[in-house]
Coordinates of C-alpha atoms and ligand atoms in Angstrom, one line a residue:
M1 CA 45.9 64.7 13.8
F2 CA 43.9 63.9 11.2
D3 CA 40.3 65.1 10.7
L4 CA 39.0 61.7 9.6
A5 CA 40.6 58.1 9.7
V6 CA 38.8 55.4 7.6
V7 CA 39.7 51.8 8.5
G8 CA 39.4 49.8 5.8
A9 CA 39.8 50.5 1.7
G10 CA 37.1 48.3 0.7
P11 CA 34.2 49.7 -1.4
A12 CA 32.7 51.7 1.6
G13 CA 35.9 52.9 3.1
L14 CA 37.5 53.9 -0.4
L15 CA 34.2 56.0 -0.9
A16 CA 33.8 57.6 2.2
A17 CA 37.4 58.5 2.3
L18 CA 37.1 59.9 -1.4
I19 CA 33.8 61.9 -0.6
A20 CA 35.0 63.6 2.9
A21 CA 38.7 64.3 1.2
R22 CA 37.0 66.3 -2.0
K23 CA 34.7 68.2 0.7
G24 CA 37.8 69.5 2.5
M25 CA 39.0 66.9 5.3
G26 CA 42.0 65.8 6.0
V27 CA 41.8 61.8 5.7
V28 CA 43.8 59.0 6.5
L29 CA 42.7 55.4 4.9
I30 CA 44.3 52.6 6.5
D31 CA 44.4 48.8 5.3
K32 CA 45.7 45.7 6.0
R33 CA 46.1 44.8 2.3
R34 CA 49.1 45.6 0.5
D35 CA 47.5 46.2 -3.1
V36 CA 44.0 47.2 -3.1
G37 CA 43.3 46.2 -6.2
R38 CA 44.0 42.5 -5.4
I39 CA 40.8 40.6 -4.2
T40 CA 41.7 38.4 -1.4
R41 CA 38.4 38.0 0.3
A42 CA 36.0 35.6 -1.8
C43 CA 33.2 37.9 -3.7
C44 CA 31.0 37.0 -6.7
Q45 CA 31.4 40.3 -8.1
Q46 CA 27.9 40.6 -9.5
L47 CA 25.6 43.8 -9.0
I48 CA 21.9 42.6 -8.4
M49 CA 19.8 44.3 -10.8
D50 CA 16.3 43.9 -9.0
D51 CA 14.6 47.3 -8.9
G52 CA 14.4 48.7 -5.5
Y53 CA 17.1 46.1 -4.1
E54 CA 18.3 48.2 -0.8
G55 CA 16.3 51.2 -1.5
E56 CA 18.0 51.7 -5.0
S57 CA 17.9 50.4 -9.1
V58 CA 21.5 50.2 -9.8
Q59 CA 22.4 50.7 -13.4
A60 CA 25.5 49.7 -14.8
A61 CA 26.5 51.0 -18.6
A62 CA 29.8 51.0 -20.2
G63 CA 32.2 53.3 -18.1
K64 CA 29.6 54.0 -15.1
I65 CA 27.9 52.5 -12.3
S66 CA 24.9 54.8 -11.3
F67 CA 22.4 55.1 -8.1
P68 CA 19.9 57.0 -9.3
A69 CA 17.8 57.0 -5.6
N70 CA 21.0 58.0 -4.1
A71 CA 21.7 60.8 -6.6
F72 CA 25.4 59.7 -7.5
A73 CA 27.3 57.8 -10.2
L74 CA 30.9 56.5 -10.2
E75 CA 33.4 56.0 -13.3
Y76 CA 34.1 52.3 -14.0
G77 CA 36.8 51.2 -16.1
G78 CA 36.1 47.5 -16.0
P79 CA 34.3 45.1 -18.1
L80 CA 30.6 44.4 -17.5
Q81 CA 28.4 41.3 -18.4
A82 CA 24.6 40.6 -18.0
T83 CA 23.6 37.2 -16.7
T84 CA 20.2 36.7 -17.9
D85 CA 19.8 32.9 -16.9
M86 CA 19.9 31.2 -13.5
W87 CA 19.5 27.3 -13.1
Y88 CA 18.7 25.5 -10.0
I89 CA 19.8 21.6 -10.3
S90 CA 18.6 18.8 -8.4
P91 CA 20.6 15.4 -8.2
E92 CA 18.4 13.9 -10.8
N93 CA 19.4 16.7 -13.1
R94 CA 15.9 18.4 -12.7
R95 CA 16.3 21.9 -13.7
I96 CA 14.4 25.4 -12.5
H97 CA 15.1 28.0 -15.2
F98 CA 14.8 31.7 -13.6
T99 CA 14.6 34.7 -15.5
R100 CA 13.3 38.0 -15.4
P101 CA 10.7 39.5 -17.4
G102 CA 11.9 41.0 -20.9
K103 CA 15.3 39.0 -20.0
K104 CA 16.2 41.9 -17.9
P105 CA 19.6 40.8 -16.4
I106 CA 19.3 39.1 -12.8
V107 CA 22.8 40.1 -12.1
T108 CA 25.7 42.2 -13.8
R109 CA 29.1 40.7 -13.3
F110 CA 31.8 43.6 -12.7
D111 CA 35.6 43.5 -11.7
K112 CA 35.8 44.4 -8.4
G113 CA 39.3 44.9 -8.7
A114 CA 38.9 47.4 -11.1
L115 CA 36.5 49.2 -9.4
L116 CA 38.8 49.5 -6.3
R117 CA 41.6 50.6 -8.3
G118 CA 39.7 53.3 -9.8
L119 CA 38.6 54.3 -6.6
H120 CA 42.0 54.2 -5.0
E121 CA 43.4 56.4 -7.7
K122 CA 40.6 59.0 -7.2
A123 CA 40.9 58.9 -3.3
H124 CA 45.0 59.5 -3.8
A125 CA 44.3 62.2 -6.1
A126 CA 41.8 64.0 -3.7
G127 CA 44.7 64.0 -1.1
V128 CA 43.8 61.1 1.1
E129 CA 46.7 59.8 2.6
I130 CA 46.9 55.7 2.3
Y131 CA 48.6 53.3 4.9
P132 CA 48.7 50.2 2.9
A133 CA 50.0 46.8 4.8
A134 CA 48.8 48.2 8.0
V135 CA 46.1 46.4 10.5
V136 CA 44.2 48.2 12.9
Y137 CA 44.0 46.2 16.0
D138 CA 42.8 48.7 18.9
V139 CA 40.7 51.8 19.0
K140 CA 40.1 54.5 22.1
D141 CA 37.8 57.2 22.1
Y142 CA 39.2 60.0 24.0
N143 CA 35.8 62.1 23.7
G144 CA 36.9 64.7 21.0
W145 CA 39.5 62.7 19.3
V146 CA 40.2 59.0 18.7
E147 CA 43.2 56.9 18.6
L148 CA 44.0 53.7 16.6
A149 CA 46.7 51.4 17.1
I150 CA 48.3 49.9 14.0
A151 CA 50.5 47.2 13.5
G152 CA 52.4 46.9 9.9
G153 CA 55.7 45.9 8.7
G154 CA 57.0 44.7 12.3
N155 CA 56.4 48.1 13.6
H156 CA 53.4 49.4 15.7
S157 CA 52.3 53.0 15.8
L158 CA 49.4 55.3 16.9
V159 CA 47.2 57.3 14.6
A160 CA 45.2 60.1 16.1
A161 CA 41.8 61.8 14.4
R162 CA 38.9 63.6 15.3
K163 CA 36.6 61.0 13.8
V164 CA 36.8 57.7 12.6
I165 CA 34.8 55.5 10.2
A166 CA 35.1 51.6 10.6
A167 CA 34.5 50.5 7.0
D168 CA 36.7 47.0 8.0
G169 CA 34.1 44.4 6.7
A170 CA 32.3 41.5 7.9
N171 CA 34.7 40.5 10.8
S172 CA 35.4 44.1 11.8
R173 CA 38.1 44.3 14.9
T174 CA 37.3 48.4 14.9
V175 CA 33.6 47.6 15.8
A176 CA 34.3 45.1 18.4
A177 CA 37.3 47.2 20.0
A178 CA 34.9 50.1 20.0
G179 CA 32.4 48.3 21.9
L180 CA 29.8 48.8 19.3
N181 CA 29.1 45.0 19.3
E182 CA 27.8 45.1 22.6
G183 CA 24.0 43.6 22.5
R184 CA 24.6 41.5 19.5
Q185 CA 25.7 37.9 19.6
V186 CA 27.6 35.7 17.1
I187 CA 25.2 33.2 16.4
S188 CA 26.9 31.1 13.6
T189 CA 30.1 31.1 11.7
G190 CA 31.0 29.6 8.1
L191 CA 33.6 29.8 5.3
S192 CA 33.1 30.3 1.7
V193 CA 35.6 29.4 -0.7
I194 CA 35.4 30.4 -4.5
Y195 CA 37.7 28.1 -6.8
E196 CA 38.6 29.5 -10.2
C197 CA 39.1 26.5 -12.5
Q198 CA 40.3 25.7 -15.9
G199 CA 38.9 22.6 -17.8
V200 CA 35.6 22.8 -17.2
A201 CA 33.4 22.8 -20.5
G202 CA 30.1 23.8 -21.3
V203 CA 29.1 26.7 -18.8
D204 CA 28.0 29.8 -21.1
S205 CA 29.0 33.3 -20.5
D206 CA 25.6 34.6 -19.3
E207 CA 24.7 31.6 -17.2
Y208 CA 24.7 30.8 -13.5
R209 CA 24.1 27.3 -11.8
V210 CA 23.3 26.5 -8.6
Y211 CA 23.8 22.5 -7.6
C212 CA 21.4 21.5 -5.1
G213 CA 21.6 18.5 -2.9
T214 CA 24.0 16.1 -1.1
A215 CA 24.6 13.9 -4.1
F216 CA 26.7 16.6 -5.5
G217 CA 29.2 16.2 -2.4
S218 CA 28.0 19.3 -0.7
N219 CA 25.4 20.0 2.3
A220 CA 25.0 23.6 0.8
P221 CA 24.4 24.5 -2.9
V222 CA 27.5 24.9 -5.0
H223 CA 27.3 27.8 -7.1
V224 CA 29.0 27.8 -10.7
Y225 CA 29.5 30.7 -13.1
P226 CA 32.2 31.8 -15.6
S227 CA 35.1 34.1 -14.9
L228 CA 34.5 37.7 -16.4
T229 CA 38.2 38.5 -16.6
N230 CA 39.8 35.3 -17.3
P231 CA 38.4 33.4 -20.5
G232 CA 38.2 29.8 -20.3
V233 CA 37.9 30.0 -16.4
V234 CA 34.8 29.0 -14.4
N235 CA 34.1 30.0 -10.8
I236 CA 33.4 27.2 -8.2
L237 CA 31.6 28.5 -5.1
V238 CA 31.5 26.3 -2.0
G239 CA 30.2 27.1 1.3
T240 CA 31.0 25.1 4.3
G241 CA 30.5 25.0 8.0
R242 CA 32.7 22.8 9.8
R243 CA 33.8 20.7 7.2
P244 CA 37.2 21.7 5.2
P245 CA 36.0 23.8 2.0
E246 CA 38.9 21.6 0.1
I247 CA 37.1 18.3 0.9
V248 CA 33.7 19.5 -0.2
F249 CA 35.0 20.9 -3.3
N250 CA 37.1 17.9 -4.2
K251 CA 33.9 15.8 -3.7
F252 CA 32.1 17.9 -5.9
I253 CA 34.3 17.5 -8.9
R254 CA 35.3 14.3 -8.5
E255 CA 32.8 12.1 -6.9
G256 CA 29.3 14.2 -6.8
R257 CA 26.8 13.8 -9.4
A258 CA 28.0 16.6 -11.6
A259 CA 31.8 15.2 -11.5
A260 CA 31.5 14.1 -15.1
A261 CA 31.4 17.9 -16.2
F262 CA 34.1 19.1 -13.6
R263 CA 36.4 16.3 -13.2
D264 CA 39.3 17.8 -15.2
A265 CA 39.0 21.0 -13.2
K266 CA 42.5 22.6 -12.7
V267 CA 42.3 25.1 -9.6
V268 CA 44.3 28.5 -10.9
S269 CA 43.3 30.3 -7.8
R270 CA 41.2 30.7 -4.7
S271 CA 39.7 33.2 -2.6
G272 CA 37.9 32.5 1.0
S273 CA 35.8 34.3 3.2
G274 CA 35.2 33.4 6.7
F275 CA 32.3 35.1 8.3
R276 CA 30.7 35.4 11.9
M277 CA 27.1 35.9 11.8
F278 CA 25.4 38.2 14.2
S279 CA 22.3 38.0 15.7
G280 CA 21.6 41.3 13.8
P281 CA 22.8 44.6 12.4
L282 CA 23.9 47.5 14.5
A283 CA 20.7 49.7 14.7
T284 CA 23.0 52.5 16.0
P285 CA 25.9 52.4 14.0
H286 CA 28.0 54.7 16.0
K287 CA 29.5 55.7 19.3
G288 CA 31.6 58.7 20.4
G289 CA 33.7 59.8 17.3
I290 CA 33.2 56.4 15.6
L291 CA 31.1 55.2 12.7
A292 CA 30.7 51.8 11.4
I293 CA 29.3 51.4 7.7
G294 CA 29.1 48.6 5.2
D295 CA 29.7 45.1 6.3
A296 CA 31.3 46.0 9.4
A297 CA 27.7 47.0 10.8
A298 CA 25.7 44.6 9.0
Y299 CA 23.6 41.3 9.4
I300 CA 24.3 39.9 5.9
E301 CA 26.6 41.4 3.7
V302 CA 25.2 44.3 2.2
E303 CA 27.0 43.8 -1.0
V304 CA 29.5 46.2 -3.0
Q305 CA 26.6 48.3 -4.5
G306 CA 25.2 48.7 -0.8
A307 CA 28.8 49.2 0.5
L308 CA 29.3 51.9 -1.9
M309 CA 26.3 53.7 -0.8
C310 CA 27.2 53.4 2.8
G311 CA 30.5 55.2 1.6
W312 CA 28.6 57.8 -0.2
H313 CA 26.4 58.8 2.6
A314 CA 29.2 58.3 5.6
G315 CA 31.6 60.6 3.7
Q316 CA 29.0 63.3 4.0
A317 CA 28.2 62.6 7.5
A318 CA 31.7 62.6 8.7
V319 CA 31.8 66.3 7.4
D320 CA 28.8 67.1 9.3
E321 CA 29.6 65.4 12.4
F322 CA 33.0 67.3 12.2
Q323 CA 31.1 70.5 12.2
G324 CA 28.9 69.5 15.1
E325 CA 25.7 69.1 12.6
G326 CA 24.8 65.7 13.6
G327 CA 26.1 63.6 10.6
W328 CA 26.2 60.3 12.4
A329 CA 22.2 60.6 13.2
K330 CA 21.9 61.5 9.5
Y331 CA 23.8 58.8 8.4
T332 CA 21.9 56.3 10.6
A333 CA 18.5 57.4 9.7
W334 CA 19.4 56.5 6.3
W335 CA 21.0 53.3 7.0
R336 CA 17.8 52.0 8.9
K337 CA 15.5 52.8 5.9
A338 CA 17.8 51.5 3.1
F339 CA 18.6 48.2 4.3
P340 CA 16.2 45.4 4.5
F341 CA 17.5 43.7 7.3
F342 CA 15.8 45.8 9.8
D343 CA 12.4 44.3 8.3
P344 CA 11.6 41.1 10.5
L345 CA 9.6 39.7 7.3
A346 CA 12.6 40.1 5.1
L347 CA 14.9 38.4 7.6
R348 CA 12.4 35.5 7.5
A349 CA 12.6 35.4 3.8
I350 CA 16.5 35.1 4.0
R351 CA 16.1 32.1 6.3
A352 CA 13.6 30.3 4.0
G353 CA 16.0 30.9 1.1
N354 CA 19.0 29.0 3.1
L355 CA 16.5 26.1 3.6
V356 CA 16.9 24.5 0.2
G357 CA 20.0 22.9 1.4
F358 CA 17.7 21.1 4.4
Y359 CA 15.5 19.4 1.8
A360 CA 16.5 15.6 1.4
D361 CA 17.8 14.9 -2.1
D362 CA 14.7 13.1 -3.5
M363 CA 12.5 16.0 -2.4
L364 CA 14.4 18.4 -4.4
D365 CA 14.2 16.2 -7.2
Y366 CA 10.2 16.2 -6.6
L367 CA 9.9 19.9 -6.4
F368 CA 12.3 21.2 -9.0
G369 CA 10.5 18.6 -11.4
L370 CA 7.4 20.6 -10.8
L371 CA 8.7 23.8 -12.0
E372 CA 10.8 22.1 -15.0
G373 CA 10.0 23.6 -18.4
Q374 CA 8.9 26.8 -17.2
E375 CA 10.6 30.0 -16.8
V376 CA 10.4 31.6 -13.2
E377 CA 11.0 34.9 -12.2
G378 CA 14.6 35.2 -10.6
S379 CA 16.3 37.2 -8.5
Y380 CA 19.7 37.3 -6.8
S381 CA 18.3 39.3 -3.9
P382 CA 18.5 37.2 -0.6
Y383 CA 15.2 38.9 0.3
R384 CA 13.4 38.5 -2.9
F385 CA 14.7 35.2 -4.4
P386 CA 13.1 32.9 -1.5
L387 CA 9.7 34.4 -2.1
L388 CA 9.8 33.9 -5.7
L389 CA 11.1 30.3 -5.5
W390 CA 8.4 29.1 -2.7
G391 CA 5.7 31.1 -4.6
A392 CA 6.3 29.3 -7.6
V393 CA 6.4 26.0 -5.5
M394 CA 3.1 26.9 -3.9
Q395 CA 1.4 27.0 -7.4
F396 CA 1.6 23.4 -7.0
K397 CA 0.1 23.0 -3.5
D398 CA -2.8 20.7 -4.2
R399 CA -0.3 18.6 -6.3
I400 CA 2.1 18.2 -3.7
V401 CA -0.5 17.7 -0.9
R402 CA -2.0 14.8 -2.8
E403 CA 1.4 12.9 -4.0
R404 CA 3.7 14.0 -1.5
P405 CA 2.3 14.9 2.0
D406 CA 5.9 14.3 3.4
V407 CA 6.9 17.1 1.0
W408 CA 4.1 19.4 2.0
E409 CA 4.8 19.5 5.6
K410 CA 8.1 20.8 5.0
V411 CA 7.1 23.2 2.3
K412 CA 4.3 24.6 4.1
K413 CA 6.6 25.5 7.1
T414 CA 9.4 27.4 4.4
A415 CA 6.2 29.2 3.0
V416 CA 4.9 30.2 6.2
L417 CA 8.7 31.2 7.5
C418 CA 8.7 33.4 4.1
G419 CA 5.2 35.0 5.0
L420 CA 3.7 33.4 2.2
E421 CA -0.3 32.3 2.7
A422 CA 0.1 28.3 3.2
K423 CA -3.0 27.2 4.7
Ligands
FAD501 C1 31.2 34.4 -0.9 C2 30.9 36.0 -1.1 C3 30.2 36.2 -2.2 C4 29.9 37.6 -2.4 N1 29.5 37.8 -3.6 C5 29.3 39.2 -3.8 C6 28.4 39.5 -5.3 O1 28.5 38.5 -6.0 N2 28.2 41.1 -5.5 C7 28.6 41.9 -4.3 O2 28.1 42.9 -4.5 N3 28.7 41.4 -2.9 C8 29.3 40.1 -2.7 N4 29.7 39.8 -1.7 C9 29.7 40.4 -0.4 C10 30.7 41.6 -0.7 O3 31.9 41.3 -1.1 C11 30.8 42.9 0.8 O4 29.5 42.9 1.0 C12 31.5 44.0 0.4 O5 33.0 44.0 -0.3 C13 31.6 45.0 1.7 O6 32.1 46.0 1.6 P1 32.8 46.7 2.8 O7 33.9 48.0 2.4 O8 31.9 47.0 3.7 O9 33.9 45.8 3.4 P2 34.9 44.8 2.6 O10 34.9 44.8 1.0 O11 35.1 43.5 3.3 O12 36.2 45.7 2.9 C14 36.8 45.4 4.3 C15 38.4 46.2 3.8 O13 38.9 46.2 5.3 C16 40.1 46.0 5.3 N5 40.4 45.3 7.0 C17 39.8 44.1 7.5 N6 40.3 44.3 8.8 C18 41.3 45.4 8.9 C19 41.9 45.7 10.0 N7 42.1 45.4 11.4 N8 43.0 46.8 9.7 C20 42.9 47.4 8.6 N9 42.2 47.1 7.3 C21 41.4 46.0 7.5 C22 40.3 44.6 4.5 O14 41.6 44.3 3.9 C23 39.3 45.2 3.1 O15 40.0 45.8 2.3 C24 30.0 38.3 -1.5 C25 30.7 38.1 -0.5 C26 31.3 36.5 0.0 C27 31.6 36.4 1.4

């Protein structure tokens, strides 16, 4: 019987296992992947640098990623690259240029594989027992201990632990099997794929582009940015609902309005992620001996930085819970304060950000044209970006009302959704 079983060796699970083991718990960490450092699920690998994002202001410097508000720092042996400029591009090549005051980075790119490998080594050295290539498919809570059913290498086995942390990501089977999803529904599903391509010229190392409009071959915006770890490789991220991503990607590089720059793109690798979007996060992410952390308990992704914060707090919470000192309750109080998806206004802002994809191409040309030539404050935060974008558009309210009343009707609704004054 282990003191603690952690399901999922992503950033949340690895750090939770490491902290609990360092504090003296007997920990087992189980992951379906064979190689923790190999990233199979799509991730853009960027830290969001906004001050106060998720209650933190992450700092990244050579050798270290720090979380001053949460009072911890992690050694990190991989490369870092600041992105200071983000461009939103419309079908007629109208461009909104986003920057931050003083050219502070909007995001800092990092190597998630290097981060996970570093944590994995430390967890191993701290005595965490690691079971790779093992899928947890069921969980039973016996009021005092928990049993996990695992499949791997053609075998089925059981693991028993006093406490369990479910850190198995956005489509968590452990959370579902533990009955924690009762009360929240799946409201949509989708798929994102990142294509790593050679043969795309002219994308600078510190820029990030977002192509918006159906003329590019995709209903959802297409994100383009250079690879941090593979020189000469450019990443193209497409998101789709029901359409196969391969069709959207091929349309973008061969037929879409930007095809001239991408036609020679040769895919060297790809990673995908399917997701089920729930109606909300887990407000109480624990039941009996089980605590859900990171994306497993979230509404939209907590991001790697949020997952690390979850792992940090959950490792300590497991020790407290094990000792009968209310660790799960303490974690829950922190969880509800740290993540903006518990704020109804923040949720509305996320939805407004997504609305860029619902404007007709000529409307995007018109709106992006209004902002062309100026630097608009940028952010990668899904909660703050919509406020900045639609706030900048709203400066032109009188002109939009006069020139494009049809566009104004849409903008007005979007602005109200974000909580911006639109009368
Ligand atoms: C398209 C896309 C782009 C993104 N871009 C960024 C970005 O730029 N920056 C950023 O910070 N974040 C980004 N994210 C989000 C980020 O990847 C996640 O929020 C973060 O990795 C969550 O960490 P986690 O530890 O909670 O879960 P995960 O990283 O998902 O880890 C879960 C682990 O559990 C394992 N697992 C799953 N099911 C089982 C099972 N049944 N049994 C055993 N093991 C299991 C998985 O193999 C995995 O190792 C992006 C996500 C997507 C989809």
